[in-house]
Amino acid sequence: MELRTLRYFVAVAEELHFGRAAVRLHMSQPPLSRAIRQLEAEFGAALFERSSAGVRLTGAGSVLLDEARVLLDRADRVRARVAAAAGAATLAVGILGDGADPAATRLAEAFRRRHPHVEVVVRETDLTDPTCGLRAGLVDVALTRGPFDETGLAVRELRADPVGALLRADDPLARHDRLKAADLADRRWFLFPEGTDSVWQSYWNGGETRAGPVVRAVQECRQAVLWNGTVGMTPLGHEPGRGLAVVPLADMPPSRVLVAWRAGDANPLIRSFVRIARDAYGR
């Protein structure tokens, strides 16, 4: 039984879909399916129930999932401790500008307990770079939001946050219980600078081409609304601040909280960070 095969199994068990697991693992589906069948043959038990309705864990699969997570976590800790002994225990973490999330605090505390000798270098970025410096090689792993161009990156969803329209509190639309993006069609939206990831820009502009002031940071977004009556989108869980209001947008998909890293990066500290992040965000 190889650790690599256990990682394959955990991916399928968490996604409950061979296709999604293959994408997550950056491999094609046939070798993934073969690896799972070989693992089932090794244990002499079915680990998944496969049907037209989807994939489900069997009782044996549920037991293996618990044990596999423990084993993989232990393996990552061993690699990280060896790296620390070799003097290479540094991890650069990029955090998007709204990094006051309580789950991020839980993640920091849990990572420190697990890896007390690792030096974590934090790089907070503004809203113009949703990869937080990953593409530029400035960080090893990023806590961010999607969507953005994921080419060359590995991404894991931690949470999905509903979004709403950010408005002045005295805006007539602020009295509504719920809005649609079309209700804001004639309004000026805050925009990100030219050259910002187009997928990211399109999402935060409600999927349309907009006109409005250019902003780079969360506070600039809020000030654009407060001073100019500009509108935009924000996660519902964010406290908008005095003079502002947030109204749920019924027809917009949620904002995905993500952990991202460069595809193929075998740094054990990154793997450990991703696993701890999953637990801290309650996935």
Backbone as CSV, one residue per row, in Angstrom:
resi,resn,N_x,N_y,N_z,CA_x,CA_y,CA_z,C_x,C_y,C_z
1,MET,0.857,-1.194,0.000,0.000,0.000,0.000,0.891,1.242,0.000
2,GLU,0.801,2.043,-1.034,1.630,3.225,-1.173,0.872,4.472,-0.726
3,LEU,1.640,5.447,-0.219,1.016,6.702,0.192,0.338,7.385,-0.991
4,ARG,0.945,7.269,-2.173,0.348,7.881,-3.355,-1.044,7.315,-3.619
5,THR,-1.177,5.988,-3.480,-2.478,5.376,-3.711,-3.485,5.824,-2.664
6,LEU,-3.027,5.975,-1.429,-3.923,6.476,-0.385,-4.381,7.901,-0.697
7,ARG,-3.488,8.715,-1.265,-3.888,10.066,-1.642,-4.958,10.011,-2.740
8,TYR,-4.795,9.088,-3.674,-5.807,8.904,-4.709,-7.158,8.548,-4.069
9,PHE,-7.102,7.594,-3.134,-8.332,7.141,-2.483,-9.017,8.295,-1.749
10,VAL,-8.243,9.088,-1.003,-8.824,10.192,-0.240,-9.468,11.206,-1.183
11,ALA,-8.835,11.470,-2.306,-9.410,12.418,-3.269,-10.769,11.931,-3.764
12,VAL,-10.867,10.643,-4.122,-12.144,10.105,-4.595,-13.168,10.113,-3.466
13,ALA,-12.729,9.766,-2.257,-13.650,9.706,-1.116,-14.200,11.081,-0.770
14,GLU,-13.390,12.109,-0.921,-13.853,13.455,-0.590,-14.684,14.069,-1.708
15,GLU,-14.351,13.755,-2.939,-15.113,14.307,-4.060,-16.351,13.473,-4.369
16,LEU,-16.296,12.164,-4.052,-17.357,11.214,-4.409,-17.674,11.289,-5.900
17,HIS,-16.596,11.428,-6.668,-16.730,11.512,-8.123,-15.344,11.282,-8.715
18,PHE,-15.212,10.254,-9.547,-13.895,9.918,-10.090,-13.373,11.012,-11.013
19,GLY,-14.271,11.621,-11.787,-13.835,12.664,-12.705,-13.287,13.873,-11.973
20,ARG,-14.021,14.351,-10.958,-13.549,15.507,-10.193,-12.266,15.182,-9.449
21,ALA,-12.171,13.960,-8.914,-10.951,13.565,-8.205,-9.767,13.549,-9.155
22,ALA,-9.978,13.081,-10.379,-8.888,13.044,-11.358,-8.410,14.457,-11.690
23,VAL,-9.354,15.383,-11.838,-8.981,16.775,-12.102,-8.190,17.330,-10.927
24,ARG,-8.655,17.065,-9.733,-7.964,17.536,-8.530,-6.546,17.000,-8.429
25,LEU,-6.358,15.746,-8.871,-5.048,15.095,-8.792,-4.187,15.360,-10.019
26,HIS,-4.741,16.076,-11.003,-4.023,16.383,-12.241,-3.581,15.098,-12.955
27,MET,-4.541,14.199,-13.119,-4.284,12.952,-13.826,-5.548,12.583,-14.596
28,SER,-5.438,11.607,-15.488,-6.618,11.155,-16.213,-7.374,10.136,-15.369
29,GLN,-8.629,9.910,-15.722,-9.484,9.057,-14.893,-9.138,7.571,-14.962
30,PRO,-8.777,7.009,-16.123,-8.525,5.554,-16.164,-7.454,5.071,-15.178
31,PRO,-6.261,5.705,-15.094,-5.285,5.216,-14.114,-5.747,5.405,-12.678
32,LEU,-6.572,6.422,-12.429,-7.116,6.605,-11.080,-8.052,5.452,-10.740
33,SER,-8.918,5.095,-11.672,-9.845,3.981,-11.440,-9.079,2.674,-11.223
34,ARG,-8.007,2.464,-12.012,-7.202,1.246,-11.842,-6.554,1.206,-10.465
35,ALA,-6.052,2.354,-10.016,-5.404,2.402,-8.711,-6.393,2.065,-7.590
36,ILE,-7.624,2.544,-7.708,-8.634,2.257,-6.682,-9.019,0.774,-6.719
37,ARG,-9.151,0.207,-7.916,-9.470,-1.223,-8.001,-8.350,-2.062,-7.393
38,GLN,-7.103,-1.664,-7.642,-5.971,-2.398,-7.059,-5.971,-2.288,-5.543
39,LEU,-6.345,-1.118,-5.032,-6.417,-0.937,-3.582,-7.522,-1.813,-2.999
40,GLU,-8.657,-1.882,-3.688,-9.750,-2.745,-3.222,-9.319,-4.208,-3.244
41,ALA,-8.568,-4.607,-4.264,-8.077,-5.983,-4.327,-7.101,-6.259,-3.194
42,GLU,-6.290,-5.272,-2.865,-5.312,-5.447,-1.784,-6.002,-5.635,-0.442
43,PHE,-7.094,-4.899,-0.227,-7.820,-5.023,1.038,-8.848,-6.149,1.001
44,GLY,-9.159,-6.631,-0.179,-10.167,-7.667,-0.289,-11.552,-7.186,0.064
45,ALA,-11.817,-5.915,-0.203,-13.115,-5.334,0.138,-13.426,-4.188,-0.810
46,ALA,-14.711,-4.017,-1.099,-15.135,-2.868,-1.904,-15.065,-1.609,-1.044
47,LEU,-14.463,-0.571,-1.579,-14.334,0.689,-0.852,-15.387,1.704,-1.273
48,PHE,-15.942,1.506,-2.480,-16.966,2.413,-2.999,-18.123,1.612,-3.569
49,GLU,-19.312,2.169,-3.424,-20.484,1.655,-4.128,-20.669,2.533,-5.366
50,ARG,-20.613,1.934,-6.527,-20.733,2.672,-7.782,-22.094,2.368,-8.396
51,SER,-22.833,3.400,-8.745,-24.149,3.224,-9.359,-24.405,4.395,-10.291
52,SER,-25.533,4.328,-10.998,-25.892,5.423,-11.907,-26.141,6.715,-11.133
53,ALA,-26.429,6.590,-9.831,-26.688,7.773,-9.008,-25.406,8.435,-8.525
54,GLY,-24.273,7.735,-8.659,-23.014,8.320,-8.213,-22.156,7.328,-7.459
55,VAL,-21.276,7.861,-6.630,-20.318,7.054,-5.872,-20.535,7.298,-4.385
56,ARG,-20.556,6.197,-3.619,-20.687,6.297,-2.166,-19.642,5.428,-1.505
57,LEU,-19.183,5.842,-0.325,-18.268,5.025,0.450,-19.005,3.842,1.057
58,THR,-18.352,2.695,1.052,-18.864,1.556,1.799,-18.422,1.703,3.257
59,GLY,-18.852,0.775,4.103,-18.396,0.793,5.493,-16.893,0.669,5.579
60,ALA,-16.333,-0.237,4.770,-14.876,-0.408,4.750,-14.203,0.858,4.245
61,GLY,-14.805,1.510,3.258,-14.236,2.740,2.727,-14.216,3.855,3.756
62,SER,-15.272,3.941,4.565,-15.315,4.976,5.607,-14.214,4.777,6.637
63,VAL,-13.993,3.500,7.004,-12.917,3.207,7.955,-11.570,3.579,7.358
64,LEU,-11.350,3.201,6.090,-10.077,3.503,5.447,-9.873,5.005,5.313
65,LEU,-10.931,5.764,5.052,-10.785,7.210,4.917,-10.244,7.819,6.199
66,ASP,-10.794,7.410,7.334,-10.298,7.926,8.614,-8.833,7.572,8.817
67,GLU,-8.491,6.305,8.558,-7.120,5.850,8.773,-6.152,6.483,7.770
68,ALA,-6.598,6.629,6.518,-5.735,7.197,5.489,-5.397,8.648,5.807
69,ARG,-6.372,9.406,6.280,-6.103,10.796,6.636,-5.046,10.885,7.741
70,VAL,-5.166,10.002,8.722,-4.179,9.995,9.807,-2.792,9.660,9.271
71,LEU,-2.704,8.629,8.421,-1.419,8.212,7.870,-0.801,9.304,6.996
72,LEU,-1.598,9.916,6.145,-1.079,10.952,5.265,-0.650,12.183,6.052
73,ASP,-1.426,12.503,7.070,-1.055,13.636,7.914,0.271,13.363,8.617
74,ARG,0.420,12.131,9.109,1.667,11.760,9.778,2.845,11.813,8.800
75,ALA,2.633,11.350,7.594,3.696,11.376,6.589,4.115,12.805,6.281
76,ASP,3.138,13.707,6.176,3.464,15.103,5.913,4.246,15.704,7.073
77,ARG,3.872,15.331,8.292,4.582,15.859,9.457,6.021,15.360,9.487
78,VAL,6.223,14.103,9.121,7.584,13.566,9.093,8.429,14.326,8.080
79,ARG,7.886,14.532,6.891,8.630,15.258,5.861,8.938,16.687,6.307
80,ALA,7.952,17.322,6.957,8.163,18.690,7.410,9.230,18.760,8.494
81,ARG,9.255,17.783,9.395,10.263,17.789,10.463,11.653,17.557,9.890
82,VAL,11.744,16.698,8.888,13.036,16.481,8.237,13.490,17.761,7.544
83,ALA,12.541,18.442,6.882,12.878,19.705,6.235,13.345,20.730,7.254
84,ALA,12.691,20.748,8.433,13.099,21.682,9.473,14.505,21.378,9.951
85,ALA,14.814,20.079,10.128,16.153,19.683,10.574,17.204,20.065,9.538
86,ALA,16.804,20.110,8.279,17.741,20.473,7.209,17.818,21.986,7.017
87,GLY,17.069,22.713,7.842,17.106,24.171,7.752,16.300,24.742,6.615
88,ALA,15.345,23.995,6.100,14.574,24.450,4.939,13.106,24.666,5.265
89,ALA,12.797,24.863,6.550,11.398,24.916,6.963,10.864,26.340,6.944
90,THR,10.589,26.842,5.763,9.958,28.141,5.592,8.810,27.986,4.601
91,LEU,7.688,28.609,4.896,6.534,28.550,4.010,6.028,29.964,3.788
92,ALA,5.934,30.369,2.527,5.408,31.690,2.177,3.932,31.555,1.830
93,VAL,3.091,32.269,2.563,1.640,32.172,2.415,1.087,33.505,1.925
94,GLY,0.359,33.472,0.819,-0.305,34.664,0.319,-1.739,34.707,0.810
95,ILE,-2.172,35.866,1.254,-3.537,36.036,1.772,-4.173,37.217,1.059
96,LEU,-5.369,37.007,0.531,-6.073,38.088,-0.139,-6.414,39.182,0.868
97,GLY,-6.668,40.385,0.393,-6.822,41.554,1.250,-7.893,41.462,2.304
98,ASP,-8.862,40.522,2.180,-9.913,40.414,3.202,-9.581,39.281,4.169
99,GLY,-8.341,39.181,4.583,-7.876,38.032,5.364,-8.235,38.040,6.833
100,ALA,-9.303,38.757,7.250,-9.707,38.764,8.652,-10.678,37.629,8.972
101,ASP,-10.791,36.655,8.113,-11.703,35.524,8.294,-11.333,34.751,9.562
102,PRO,-12.293,34.502,10.475,-11.983,33.723,11.677,-11.412,32.347,11.359
103,ALA,-11.825,31.754,10.231,-11.295,30.447,9.863,-9.805,30.534,9.563
104,ALA,-9.365,31.670,9.006,-7.935,31.855,8.743,-7.166,31.920,10.050
105,THR,-7.781,32.506,11.069,-7.146,32.538,12.393,-7.032,31.141,12.961
106,ARG,-8.084,30.337,12.804,-8.025,28.942,13.268,-6.937,28.174,12.527
107,LEU,-6.828,28.437,11.229,-5.800,27.778,10.424,-4.403,28.132,10.938
108,ALA,-4.169,29.424,11.195,-2.854,29.854,11.682,-2.516,29.182,13.004
109,GLU,-3.495,29.107,13.902,-3.255,28.490,15.206,-2.967,27.001,15.062
110,ALA,-3.737,26.320,14.216,-3.550,24.883,14.041,-2.224,24.577,13.360
111,PHE,-1.854,25.401,12.369,-0.587,25.172,11.674,0.585,25.390,12.614
112,ARG,0.497,26.397,13.460,1.571,26.650,14.423,1.713,25.497,15.406
113,ARG,0.596,24.934,15.846,0.671,23.779,16.760,1.301,22.586,16.062
114,ARG,0.953,22.373,14.801,1.441,21.213,14.076,2.902,21.382,13.660
115,HIS,3.278,22.602,13.306,4.631,22.850,12.798,5.269,24.021,13.550
116,PRO,5.588,23.835,14.815,6.092,24.960,15.627,7.439,25.503,15.176
117,HIS,8.200,24.730,14.407,9.527,25.182,14.003,9.563,25.728,12.569
118,VAL,8.405,25.821,11.939,8.342,26.350,10.580,8.125,27.862,10.639
119,GLU,8.942,28.588,9.896,8.760,30.032,9.796,7.792,30.327,8.650
120,VAL,6.694,30.965,8.985,5.677,31.315,7.992,5.836,32.783,7.614
121,VAL,6.035,33.025,6.341,6.131,34.392,5.826,4.811,34.719,5.130
122,VAL,4.120,35.726,5.621,2.800,36.077,5.092,2.910,37.282,4.171
123,ARG,2.308,37.158,2.994,2.263,38.264,2.036,0.802,38.583,1.760
124,GLU,0.331,39.697,2.271,-1.055,40.106,2.020,-1.112,40.887,0.719
125,THR,-2.056,40.527,-0.138,-2.154,41.169,-1.447,-3.492,41.878,-1.600
126,ASP,-3.541,42.812,-2.541,-4.798,43.509,-2.784,-5.651,42.715,-3.775
127,LEU,-6.751,43.308,-4.209,-7.731,42.590,-5.018,-7.345,42.474,-6.488
128,THR,-6.183,42.999,-6.866,-5.778,42.924,-8.265,-5.074,41.623,-8.605
129,ASP,-4.733,40.814,-7.605,-4.051,39.538,-7.861,-4.681,38.432,-7.023
130,PRO,-5.715,37.763,-7.545,-6.377,36.716,-6.758,-5.488,35.511,-6.474
131,THR,-4.349,35.370,-7.182,-3.434,34.260,-6.867,-2.450,34.641,-5.772
132,CYS,-2.495,35.876,-5.310,-1.680,36.321,-4.162,-0.182,36.151,-4.387
133,GLY,0.252,36.230,-5.622,1.673,36.115,-5.908,2.140,34.731,-6.293
134,LEU,1.227,33.782,-6.436,1.623,32.418,-6.810,2.294,32.395,-8.175
135,ARG,1.689,33.038,-9.148,2.228,32.982,-10.511,3.593,33.665,-10.604
136,ALA,3.798,34.666,-9.772,5.073,35.372,-9.787,6.131,34.669,-8.946
137,GLY,5.754,33.564,-8.297,6.704,32.841,-7.459,6.997,33.517,-6.141
138,LEU,6.111,34.416,-5.715,6.340,35.155,-4.475,5.874,34.390,-3.252
139,VAL,4.955,33.435,-3.420,4.459,32.645,-2.299,4.390,31.174,-2.700
140,ASP,4.312,30.312,-1.701,4.195,28.873,-1.937,2.744,28.424,-2.018
141,VAL,1.883,29.080,-1.259,0.479,28.680,-1.174,-0.336,29.936,-0.897
142,ALA,-1.594,29.939,-1.341,-2.428,31.136,-1.200,-3.783,30.792,-0.605
143,LEU,-4.248,31.650,0.295,-5.629,31.633,0.778,-6.351,32.747,0.048
144,THR,-7.309,32.406,-0.781,-7.863,33.409,-1.670,-9.325,33.096,-1.973
145,ARG,-9.844,33.783,-2.978,-11.204,33.554,-3.454,-11.182,33.349,-4.958
146,GLY,-12.142,32.596,-5.443,-12.291,32.413,-6.870,-13.499,33.181,-7.370
147,PRO,-13.701,33.132,-8.683,-12.936,32.347,-9.658,-11.810,33.165,-10.278
148,PHE,-10.787,32.463,-10.773,-9.716,33.087,-11.531,-9.132,32.030,-12.453
149,ASP,-8.245,32.437,-13.327,-7.614,31.504,-14.251,-6.739,30.536,-13.448
150,GLU,-7.096,29.247,-13.465,-6.394,28.259,-12.650,-5.314,27.510,-13.420
151,THR,-4.984,27.957,-14.620,-3.968,27.275,-15.421,-2.661,27.142,-14.643
152,GLY,-2.159,25.909,-14.536,-0.899,25.663,-13.864,-0.982,25.646,-12.356
153,LEU,-2.183,25.776,-11.817,-2.360,25.808,-10.368,-3.204,24.631,-9.905
154,ALA,-3.002,24.226,-8.680,-3.882,23.269,-8.009,-4.737,24.058,-7.027
155,VAL,-6.014,23.748,-6.981,-6.953,24.538,-6.184,-7.843,23.611,-5.376
156,ARG,-8.093,23.987,-4.143,-8.992,23.217,-3.279,-10.018,24.162,-2.662
157,GLU,-11.295,23.876,-2.836,-12.334,24.720,-2.253,-12.458,24.434,-0.760
158,LEU,-12.513,25.494,0.034,-12.661,25.380,1.481,-14.070,25.736,1.939
159,ARG,-14.704,26.666,1.214,-16.030,27.124,1.613,-16.630,27.899,0.455
160,ALA,-17.937,28.005,0.429,-18.618,28.818,-0.580,-19.495,29.836,0.142
161,ASP,-19.241,31.131,-0.094,-19.958,32.205,0.589,-20.964,32.860,-0.343
162,PRO,-22.242,32.958,0.054,-23.198,33.737,-0.743,-22.740,35.191,-0.833
163,VAL,-23.141,35.864,-1.898,-22.730,37.252,-2.086,-23.949,38.166,-2.153
164,GLY,-23.677,39.445,-1.936,-24.741,40.430,-2.004,-24.250,41.706,-2.643
165,ALA,-25.183,42.608,-2.886,-24.855,43.917,-3.442,-24.441,44.844,-2.304
166,LEU,-23.301,45.508,-2.465,-22.831,46.489,-1.491,-23.369,47.855,-1.901
167,LEU,-24.151,48.473,-1.011,-24.854,49.718,-1.322,-24.705,50.708,-0.171
168,ARG,-24.941,51.986,-0.472,-25.104,52.946,0.619,-26.360,52.576,1.405
169,ALA,-26.329,52.812,2.720,-27.478,52.461,3.552,-28.727,53.245,3.173
170,ASP,-28.547,54.464,2.592,-29.705,55.267,2.206,-30.112,55.053,0.750
171,ASP,-29.492,54.099,0.076,-29.868,53.765,-1.298,-31.251,53.108,-1.280
172,PRO,-32.185,53.512,-2.150,-33.515,52.881,-2.167,-33.457,51.359,-2.308
173,LEU,-32.466,50.850,-3.032,-32.371,49.402,-3.194,-31.983,48.691,-1.904
174,ALA,-31.430,49.429,-0.954,-31.020,48.818,0.315,-32.220,48.383,1.147
175,ARG,-33.408,48.845,0.789,-34.610,48.453,1.527,-35.145,47.100,1.084
176,HIS,-34.602,46.547,0.004,-35.081,45.267,-0.515,-34.498,44.117,0.295
177,ASP,-35.244,43.028,0.360,-34.754,41.815,1.024,-33.821,41.023,0.129
178,ARG,-33.988,41.194,-1.182,-33.203,40.415,-2.142,-33.203,41.164,-3.469
179,LEU,-32.071,41.082,-4.192,-31.956,41.732,-5.482,-31.444,40.746,-6.514
180,LYS,-31.515,41.141,-7.781,-30.860,40.435,-8.872,-29.856,41.379,-9.512
181,ALA,-28.867,40.790,-10.186,-27.841,41.628,-10.812,-28.466,42.626,-11.785
182,ALA,-29.569,42.234,-12.431,-30.225,43.133,-13.384,-30.761,44.388,-12.709
183,ASP,-31.057,44.309,-11.410,-31.544,45.483,-10.688,-30.476,46.566,-10.589
184,LEU,-29.228,46.190,-10.816,-28.107,47.121,-10.699,-27.522,47.481,-12.059
185,ALA,-28.234,47.133,-13.128,-27.680,47.263,-14.483,-27.359,48.707,-14.848
186,ASP,-28.111,49.663,-14.340,-27.892,51.056,-14.733,-26.991,51.806,-13.761
187,ARG,-26.362,51.092,-12.848,-25.535,51.732,-11.829,-24.055,51.607,-12.177
188,ARG,-23.250,52.487,-11.591,-21.797,52.401,-11.727,-21.262,51.396,-10.703
189,TRP,-20.395,50.505,-11.162,-19.794,49.477,-10.313,-18.324,49.813,-10.076
190,PHE,-17.785,49.388,-8.939,-16.339,49.529,-8.802,-15.654,48.449,-9.636
191,LEU,-14.543,48.825,-10.262,-13.809,47.963,-11.191,-12.387,47.752,-10.695
192,PHE,-11.742,46.706,-11.209,-10.333,46.467,-10.926,-9.499,46.974,-12.097
193,PRO,-8.217,47.239,-11.876,-7.385,47.841,-12.925,-7.272,46.961,-14.165
194,GLU,-6.974,47.604,-15.286,-6.731,46.882,-16.528,-5.576,45.902,-16.318
195,GLY,-5.741,44.684,-16.845,-4.733,43.644,-16.669,-5.050,42.681,-15.545
196,THR,-6.047,43.017,-14.703,-6.482,42.087,-13.663,-7.082,40.843,-14.310
197,ASP,-6.865,39.693,-13.707,-7.392,38.426,-14.209,-8.830,38.607,-14.708
198,SER,-9.082,38.263,-15.975,-10.381,38.534,-16.598,-11.510,37.704,-15.985
199,VAL,-11.215,36.475,-15.569,-12.245,35.634,-14.950,-12.678,36.241,-13.620
200,TRP,-11.707,36.679,-12.863,-11.955,37.325,-11.567,-12.752,38.625,-11.760
201,GLN,-12.300,39.444,-12.702,-12.965,40.716,-12.969,-14.424,40.506,-13.374
202,SER,-14.669,39.528,-14.256,-16.021,39.282,-14.739,-16.945,38.870,-13.600
203,TYR,-16.459,37.992,-12.718,-17.319,37.541,-11.611,-17.735,38.716,-10.732
204,TRP,-16.759,39.515,-10.300,-17.072,40.598,-9.372,-17.797,41.754,-10.037
205,ASN,-17.953,41.716,-11.345,-18.785,42.686,-12.045,-20.116,42.081,-12.468
206,GLY,-20.493,40.986,-11.827,-21.791,40.383,-12.100,-21.907,39.784,-13.482
207,GLY,-20.761,39.447,-14.095,-20.770,38.809,-15.403,-21.015,39.763,-16.560
208,GLU,-20.983,41.074,-16.307,-21.247,42.060,-17.349,-20.095,43.057,-17.448
209,THR,-20.049,43.764,-18.573,-19.108,44.876,-18.719,-19.684,46.088,-18.014
210,ARG,-18.913,46.689,-17.126,-19.418,47.790,-16.310,-18.585,49.050,-16.514
211,ALA,-19.102,50.126,-15.990,-18.364,51.388,-15.920,-18.348,51.835,-14.467
212,GLY,-17.238,52.474,-14.052,-17.151,52.948,-12.685,-15.716,53.190,-12.267
213,PRO,-15.501,53.558,-11.005,-14.155,53.871,-10.524,-13.316,52.612,-10.349
214,VAL,-12.003,52.754,-10.524,-11.064,51.646,-10.364,-10.613,51.580,-8.912
215,VAL,-10.655,50.380,-8.341,-10.251,50.167,-6.947,-9.262,49.007,-6.890
216,ARG,-8.525,48.940,-5.792,-7.529,47.882,-5.637,-7.645,47.136,-4.313
217,ALA,-8.348,47.702,-3.355,-8.402,47.119,-2.020,-9.832,47.131,-1.495
218,VAL,-10.076,46.292,-0.473,-11.422,46.184,0.090,-11.912,47.538,0.591
219,GLN,-11.065,48.274,1.302,-11.499,49.564,1.821,-11.790,50.560,0.695
220,GLU,-11.041,50.471,-0.405,-11.325,51.344,-1.543,-12.696,51.037,-2.135
221,CYS,-13.068,49.753,-2.153,-14.406,49.374,-2.628,-15.477,50.037,-1.759
222,ARG,-15.303,49.926,-0.452,-16.301,50.480,0.464,-16.369,52.001,0.358
223,GLN,-15.216,52.642,0.218,-15.210,54.098,0.118,-15.831,54.573,-1.193
224,ALA,-15.640,53.789,-2.272,-16.256,54.153,-3.552,-17.771,54.135,-3.439
225,VAL,-18.299,53.191,-2.681,-19.747,53.117,-2.472,-20.199,54.256,-1.562
226,LEU,-19.477,54.475,-0.480,-19.876,55.465,0.511,-19.854,56.880,-0.050
227,TRP,-18.803,57.215,-0.802,-18.638,58.581,-1.284,-19.390,58.844,-2.587
228,ASN,-19.481,57.839,-3.441,-19.991,58.080,-4.794,-21.290,57.355,-5.111
229,GLY,-21.771,56.503,-4.197,-22.969,55.730,-4.501,-22.720,54.626,-5.503
230,THR,-21.429,54.289,-5.729,-21.082,53.158,-6.583,-21.648,51.889,-5.961
231,VAL,-21.851,50.842,-6.763,-22.297,49.558,-6.228,-21.276,48.486,-6.608
232,GLY,-21.394,47.356,-5.953,-20.529,46.231,-6.255,-20.998,45.017,-5.480
233,MET,-20.186,43.973,-5.483,-20.526,42.739,-4.791,-19.573,42.513,-3.634
234,THR,-20.078,41.810,-2.616,-19.261,41.463,-1.459,-19.839,40.204,-0.835
235,PRO,-19.019,39.371,-0.187,-19.570,38.220,0.538,-20.532,38.674,1.626
236,LEU,-21.623,37.944,1.810,-22.646,38.344,2.778,-22.120,38.378,4.204
237,GLY,-21.128,37.547,4.508,-20.630,37.479,5.876,-19.754,38.645,6.275
238,HIS,-19.387,39.511,5.344,-18.507,40.628,5.655,-19.299,41.794,6.262
239,GLU,-18.789,42.360,7.324,-19.406,43.532,7.923,-19.124,44.736,7.028
240,PRO,-20.160,45.356,6.454,-19.906,46.412,5.468,-19.377,47.708,6.065
241,GLY,-19.697,47.980,7.311,-19.258,49.225,7.913,-20.382,50.248,7.973
242,ARG,-20.161,51.273,8.760,-21.181,52.306,8.975,-21.531,53.004,7.671
243,GLY,-22.817,53.215,7.459,-23.290,53.923,6.277,-23.486,53.039,5.060
244,LEU,-23.173,51.733,5.195,-23.283,50.809,4.081,-24.244,49.677,4.416
245,ALA,-24.737,49.016,3.381,-25.637,47.880,3.554,-25.325,46.829,2.500
246,VAL,-25.652,45.586,2.818,-25.472,44.485,1.879,-26.811,43.788,1.696
247,VAL,-27.236,43.630,0.438,-28.500,42.955,0.127,-28.171,41.711,-0.696
248,PRO,-28.675,40.532,-0.296,-28.355,39.295,-1.029,-28.706,39.399,-2.515
249,LEU,-27.818,38.853,-3.354,-28.064,38.771,-4.795,-28.515,37.349,-5.121
250,ALA,-29.757,37.230,-5.549,-30.361,35.908,-5.705,-29.806,35.121,-6.870
251,ASP,-29.304,35.792,-7.898,-28.923,35.083,-9.118,-27.414,35.010,-9.338
252,MET,-26.627,35.258,-8.306,-25.177,35.176,-8.434,-24.652,33.946,-7.697
253,PRO,-23.747,33.177,-8.334,-23.162,32.027,-7.646,-22.309,32.492,-6.472
254,PRO,-22.093,31.633,-5.487,-21.329,32.043,-4.295,-19.864,32.303,-4.625
255,SER,-19.226,33.030,-3.742,-17.795,33.279,-3.832,-17.074,32.133,-3.124
256,ARG,-16.206,31.432,-3.853,-15.526,30.253,-3.311,-14.237,30.653,-2.598
257,VAL,-14.124,30.253,-1.341,-12.877,30.433,-0.601,-11.970,29.265,-0.974
258,LEU,-10.757,29.564,-1.397,-9.874,28.548,-1.959,-8.507,28.560,-1.286
259,VAL,-7.867,27.407,-1.309,-6.433,27.332,-1.077,-5.828,26.892,-2.406
260,ALA,-4.775,27.565,-2.828,-4.190,27.308,-4.144,-2.676,27.207,-4.036
261,TRP,-2.099,26.392,-4.912,-0.650,26.257,-4.969,-0.273,25.848,-6.384
262,ARG,1.013,25.897,-6.693,1.443,25.554,-8.042,1.321,24.053,-8.261
263,ALA,0.691,23.665,-9.347,0.500,22.246,-9.650,1.864,21.555,-9.732
264,GLY,1.941,20.398,-9.102,3.169,19.619,-9.143,4.156,19.952,-8.050
265,ASP,3.896,20.989,-7.253,4.807,21.331,-6.158,4.701,20.260,-5.075
266,ALA,5.808,19.571,-4.801,5.798,18.440,-3.866,6.188,18.834,-2.452
267,ASN,6.264,20.124,-2.155,6.627,20.578,-0.819,5.674,19.975,0.219
268,PRO,6.165,19.162,1.164,5.266,18.538,2.143,4.566,19.547,3.032
269,LEU,5.170,20.715,3.235,4.512,21.724,4.051,3.256,22.241,3.371
270,ILE,3.260,22.291,2.046,2.060,22.727,1.326,0.946,21.710,1.520
271,ARG,1.272,20.427,1.369,0.249,19.390,1.564,-0.324,19.460,2.972
272,SER,0.552,19.648,3.954,0.082,19.746,5.326,-0.788,20.985,5.509
273,PHE,-0.386,22.096,4.917,-1.161,23.333,4.999,-2.562,23.125,4.429
274,VAL,-2.655,22.446,3.298,-3.954,22.224,2.656,-4.843,21.365,3.543
275,ARG,-4.280,20.324,4.131,-5.083,19.449,4.989,-5.551,20.183,6.244
276,ILE,-4.684,20.988,6.836,-5.064,21.752,8.024,-6.112,22.797,7.659
277,ALA,-5.953,23.414,6.490,-6.933,24.406,6.035,-8.306,23.776,5.871
278,ARG,-8.338,22.585,5.301,-9.631,21.895,5.127,-10.339,21.720,6.462
279,ASP,-9.589,21.341,7.490,-10.186,21.146,8.804,-10.588,22.480,9.447
280,ALA,-9.732,23.487,9.296,-10.005,24.778,9.914,-11.249,25.447,9.330
281,TYR,-11.481,25.217,8.047,-12.645,25.831,7.393,-13.880,24.939,7.455
282,GLY,-13.741,23.795,8.152,-14.902,22.962,8.405,-15.401,22.189,7.236
283,ARG,-14.512,21.931,6.231,-14.921,21.158,5.048,-15.098,19.708,5.431
